Coordinates of C-alpha atoms and ligand atoms in Angstrom, one line a residue:
M1189 CA 79.6 480.2 200.0
S1190 CA 81.5 482.8 202.1
S1191 CA 84.7 482.1 204.0
S1192 CA 83.1 483.7 207.1
N1193 CA 80.5 481.0 207.4
A1194 CA 80.8 478.5 210.2
I1195 CA 82.2 475.0 210.2
G1196 CA 79.5 472.5 211.3
V1197 CA 80.7 469.7 213.6
F1198 CA 78.5 466.9 214.9
D1199 CA 78.8 463.8 217.0
S1200 CA 76.4 461.3 218.5
G1201 CA 76.9 463.1 221.8
L1202 CA 79.5 465.1 223.5
G1203 CA 82.6 463.0 222.6
G1204 CA 83.0 465.1 219.4
L1205 CA 83.9 468.1 221.7
S1206 CA 87.3 466.5 222.1
A1207 CA 87.7 467.2 218.4
V1208 CA 86.2 470.8 218.8
K1209 CA 89.0 471.3 221.4
E1210 CA 91.6 470.6 218.6
F1211 CA 89.7 472.7 216.0
M1212 CA 89.8 475.7 218.5
H1213 CA 93.6 475.3 218.6
V1214 CA 94.2 474.7 214.9
L1215 CA 91.6 477.1 213.5
P1216 CA 91.0 479.7 216.3
N1217 CA 89.5 482.2 213.9
E1218 CA 86.8 479.9 212.6
K1219 CA 83.3 479.9 214.0
I1220 CA 82.2 476.4 215.0
I1221 CA 78.6 475.2 215.3
Y1222 CA 78.5 472.0 217.2
F1223 CA 75.6 469.6 217.4
G1224 CA 75.7 466.7 219.9
D1225 CA 72.8 464.2 219.5
T1226 CA 72.6 463.7 223.3
G1227 CA 69.0 462.4 223.0
R1228 CA 70.0 459.4 220.8
V1229 CA 73.6 458.7 222.0
P1230 CA 75.1 456.1 221.7
Y1231 CA 75.2 455.3 218.0
G1232 CA 77.9 452.7 218.3
N1233 CA 75.7 449.7 218.9
R1234 CA 73.0 450.6 216.4
S1235 CA 72.3 449.3 212.9
R1236 CA 73.9 450.8 209.8
E1237 CA 70.6 452.1 208.5
T1238 CA 69.8 453.9 211.8
I1239 CA 73.3 455.4 212.0
K1240 CA 73.0 456.7 208.4
K1241 CA 69.5 458.2 209.0
Y1242 CA 70.7 459.9 212.2
A1243 CA 73.9 461.2 210.4
F1244 CA 71.9 462.8 207.6
Q1245 CA 69.5 464.5 210.1
D1246 CA 72.5 465.8 212.1
A1247 CA 74.2 467.2 208.9
G1248 CA 70.8 468.6 207.8
F1249 CA 70.5 470.6 211.0
L1250 CA 74.0 472.1 210.5
L1251 CA 73.3 472.9 206.8
K1252 CA 70.4 475.0 207.9
H1253 CA 73.0 477.3 209.5
N1254 CA 74.7 477.6 206.1
V1255 CA 77.9 475.9 207.3
K1256 CA 80.8 475.9 204.8
M1257 CA 82.0 472.5 205.8
V1258 CA 80.5 469.5 207.7
V1259 CA 82.7 467.4 210.0
A1260 CA 81.5 464.2 211.5
A1261 CA 83.5 464.2 214.8
C1262 CA 82.4 460.6 215.4
G1263 CA 84.2 457.4 214.6
T1264 CA 81.0 455.6 214.2
V1265 CA 79.3 458.0 211.8
S1266 CA 82.5 458.4 209.8
S1267 CA 82.9 454.6 209.5
V1268 CA 79.3 453.8 208.6
A1269 CA 78.0 456.8 206.8
G1270 CA 81.1 458.6 205.7
D1271 CA 81.0 457.7 202.0
A1272 CA 77.3 458.6 201.7
L1273 CA 77.8 462.0 203.4
E1274 CA 80.8 462.8 201.3
S1275 CA 79.0 462.1 198.0
E1276 CA 75.6 463.7 199.0
L1277 CA 76.3 466.8 201.0
P1278 CA 76.5 470.1 199.1
V1279 CA 79.5 471.3 201.1
P1280 CA 82.9 469.8 201.8
Y1281 CA 82.8 467.0 204.3
T1282 CA 85.3 465.1 206.4
G1283 CA 84.9 462.4 209.0
V1284 CA 87.7 461.2 211.3
V1285 CA 88.7 458.0 209.6
N1286 CA 90.8 459.1 206.6
P1287 CA 92.9 461.8 208.3
T1288 CA 93.5 459.6 211.3
A1289 CA 94.5 456.5 209.3
Y1290 CA 96.8 458.7 207.2
A1291 CA 98.5 460.0 210.4
A1292 CA 98.9 456.5 211.9
A1293 CA 100.4 455.2 208.6
H1294 CA 103.1 457.9 208.9
K1295 CA 103.7 457.3 212.6
T1296 CA 104.2 453.6 212.7
R1297 CA 107.8 452.2 212.6
N1298 CA 107.1 448.5 212.8
G1299 CA 103.9 448.5 210.7
K1300 CA 101.8 447.0 213.5
I1301 CA 98.8 449.3 214.2
G1302 CA 96.0 448.9 216.7
V1303 CA 92.6 450.3 216.1
I1304 CA 90.0 450.7 219.0
G1305 CA 86.5 452.0 218.6
T1306 CA 82.8 451.3 219.1
A1307 CA 81.3 448.0 217.9
A1308 CA 79.9 449.6 214.7
T1309 CA 83.3 451.2 213.9
I1310 CA 85.2 448.0 214.4
N1311 CA 82.6 445.8 212.5
S1312 CA 82.9 448.2 209.5
H1313 CA 86.7 447.7 209.4
S1314 CA 86.9 451.3 208.1
Y1315 CA 90.3 452.0 209.6
K1316 CA 91.7 448.7 208.5
L1317 CA 90.6 449.1 204.9
R1318 CA 92.0 452.6 204.7
L1319 CA 95.3 451.6 206.3
K1320 CA 95.7 448.5 204.0
K1321 CA 95.1 450.8 201.0
L1322 CA 97.9 453.0 202.2
N1323 CA 100.2 450.0 202.8
P1324 CA 99.1 446.4 202.2
D1325 CA 102.0 445.2 204.4
F1326 CA 100.6 446.8 207.5
K1327 CA 99.4 444.4 210.2
I1328 CA 96.2 445.8 211.8
F1329 CA 94.8 444.6 215.1
E1330 CA 91.2 445.8 215.8
Q1331 CA 89.4 445.8 219.1
A1332 CA 85.9 447.0 220.0
C1333 CA 85.8 448.7 223.4
P1334 CA 82.0 449.1 224.2
L1335 CA 82.5 449.9 227.9
F1336 CA 84.8 452.9 227.2
V1337 CA 82.0 455.3 226.1
P1338 CA 79.8 454.7 229.3
L1339 CA 82.9 455.0 231.4
V1340 CA 83.8 458.4 230.0
E1341 CA 80.2 459.6 230.0
N1342 CA 80.0 458.8 233.7
G1343 CA 83.3 460.6 234.5
F1344 CA 85.5 457.5 235.0
I1345 CA 88.6 458.9 233.3
R1346 CA 91.3 459.1 235.9
R1347 CA 94.4 457.2 235.1
D1348 CA 94.6 455.8 238.7
D1349 CA 91.0 454.6 238.8
Q1350 CA 91.0 450.9 239.4
I1351 CA 87.9 450.3 237.2
V1352 CA 89.4 452.3 234.3
R1353 CA 92.6 450.3 234.6
L1354 CA 90.8 447.0 234.7
V1355 CA 88.7 447.7 231.6
I1356 CA 91.7 449.0 229.7
R1357 CA 93.7 445.9 230.6
R1358 CA 90.8 443.6 229.5
Y1359 CA 90.4 445.3 226.1
L1360 CA 94.0 446.1 225.2
S1361 CA 96.1 443.2 226.5
A1362 CA 96.0 441.4 223.1
L1363 CA 97.1 444.5 221.2
K1364 CA 99.9 445.0 223.6
E1365 CA 101.0 441.4 223.2
E1366 CA 101.0 441.8 219.5
G1367 CA 103.5 444.7 219.9
V1368 CA 101.6 447.5 218.1
D1369 CA 103.7 450.6 218.1
T1370 CA 100.7 452.9 217.1
L1371 CA 97.2 452.9 218.5
I1372 CA 94.4 454.7 216.8
L1373 CA 91.8 456.1 219.2
G1374 CA 89.0 455.5 216.7
C1375 CA 86.2 457.1 218.8
T1376 CA 86.1 460.7 219.8
H1377 CA 85.3 459.8 223.4
Y1378 CA 88.6 457.9 223.9
P1379 CA 91.0 460.9 224.1
L1380 CA 89.7 461.4 227.6
L1381 CA 91.2 458.0 228.5
S1382 CA 94.4 458.6 226.7
K1383 CA 96.6 459.0 229.9
A1384 CA 95.3 455.7 231.3
I1385 CA 95.6 454.0 227.9
S1386 CA 99.1 455.3 227.6
D1387 CA 100.0 454.1 231.1
F1388 CA 99.0 450.6 230.1
M1389 CA 100.4 450.4 226.6
G1390 CA 103.8 452.0 227.6
K1391 CA 105.8 454.8 226.1
N1392 CA 106.7 452.9 223.0
T1393 CA 103.2 452.9 221.7
A1394 CA 102.1 456.2 220.0
L1395 CA 98.4 457.1 220.4
V1396 CA 96.8 458.8 217.5
D1397 CA 93.9 461.2 218.4
S1398 CA 91.4 461.6 215.6
G1399 CA 90.4 465.1 216.7
Y1400 CA 93.7 466.7 216.1
E1401 CA 94.3 465.0 212.8
T1402 CA 90.9 465.9 211.5
A1403 CA 91.3 469.5 212.4
V1404 CA 94.6 469.7 210.5
Y1405 CA 92.9 468.0 207.5
A1406 CA 89.9 470.3 207.7
A1407 CA 92.3 473.3 207.6
K1408 CA 93.9 471.9 204.5
V1409 CA 90.6 471.4 202.7
L1410 CA 89.4 474.9 203.5
R1411 CA 92.7 476.4 202.4
E1412 CA 92.5 474.6 199.1
Q1413 CA 89.0 475.8 198.5
N1414 CA 89.7 479.4 199.6
L1415 CA 87.3 479.0 202.4
L1416 CA 89.6 479.8 205.4
N1417 CA 88.3 482.7 207.5
D1418 CA 90.8 485.5 207.3
S1419 CA 89.4 487.4 210.3
R1420 CA 91.8 487.7 213.3
E1421 CA 89.0 487.5 215.8
V1422 CA 89.0 484.4 218.0
K1423 CA 85.5 482.9 217.9
N1424 CA 83.6 480.9 220.5
P1425 CA 81.6 477.9 219.3
D1426 CA 77.8 477.7 219.4
F1427 CA 76.5 474.5 221.0
Y1428 CA 73.3 472.6 220.2
V1429 CA 72.1 469.3 221.8
S1430 CA 69.0 467.1 221.3
D1431 CA 68.3 466.4 225.0
T1432 CA 68.2 468.4 228.2
P1433 CA 71.2 470.7 228.4
D1434 CA 71.4 470.3 232.2
D1435 CA 75.0 469.9 233.3
F1436 CA 76.2 470.6 229.8
E1437 CA 78.8 473.1 231.1
N1438 CA 80.4 470.6 233.4
V1439 CA 80.5 467.7 231.0
A1440 CA 81.5 469.8 228.0
G1441 CA 84.2 471.5 230.0
L1442 CA 85.7 468.0 230.6
F1443 CA 85.9 467.3 226.8
L1444 CA 87.0 470.8 225.9
G1445 CA 89.6 470.9 228.6
R1446 CA 88.5 474.3 229.7
D1447 CA 85.7 476.0 231.7
I1448 CA 83.0 477.2 229.4
K1449 CA 80.3 479.7 230.0
H1450 CA 78.4 479.5 226.7
T1451 CA 74.8 478.9 226.4
V1452 CA 73.6 475.7 224.8
N1453 CA 70.4 475.3 222.9
Q1454 CA 68.2 472.2 222.8
I1455 CA 66.7 471.3 219.4
D1456 CA 64.3 468.7 218.0
I1457 CA 66.5 466.7 215.6
E1458 CA 63.7 464.6 214.3
Q1459 CA 62.5 467.6 212.2
F1460 CA 65.6 467.5 210.0
Ligands
DGL1149 N1 81.7 459.5 219.8 C1 81.2 458.2 219.2 C2 82.3 457.7 218.2 O1 83.3 458.4 217.9 C3 81.0 457.2 220.2 C4 79.7 457.2 220.9 C5 78.6 456.4 220.3 O2 78.6 455.2 220.4 O3 77.7 457.1 219.8 O4 82.3 456.6 217.7

């Protein structure tokens, strides 16, 4: 395996681009190949078997590009299929759960940590189990937020939008009342709502964004395995999706926080 090979990143859709944004900051000289399963999104309300099947197809597509590492930039996949991917893939793998839980454990002062994610992520208790392993005294408060993904996908992200504020209040009131000082955004769509979430939770609650923590962890793994790309060239990612790429530039630009002018390719993921 050569250090000049790309890092493969995938998500159920375009939410994982919020992680790609962080990878581009933390590892600017790495080539990224991104696959968003836009034809089958969302995964968050599907069965464990289906999520696992999809996850292995997504990783299989990236492996065809000889990636040196696979990253599941998806809270749902990381929670449900993470262990299987880690043990079965022929290259280093990371999801978002472990690096994010680790960061939250170091951030909390009062030991009260909130976790929000899709229904599949919350039902798996992946973050809670990981956090309890790090410190059994932590108090973990979990909340599924199934309306957040459709809000984000439909562009409802503004902090002053009444619908956004209402949904956030409905989901997060209990966590706020419990006094969590750290809140894990356990789904890669949620960073787009972070300003509105922060407005509601107040400045004493730290939000932990899985994309950044995962990029830092991936850099550590690559360094340890001598797989960091030593070229100085800044690379642009390649993008693949499984449904029509119409409007990709606009939506992807939102997640990446910058205008993009890259081409996007549509593939048939059922082949993998
Ligand atoms: N991006 C996915 C995650 O992080 C959420 C979207 C979905 O339900 O597929 O969980």
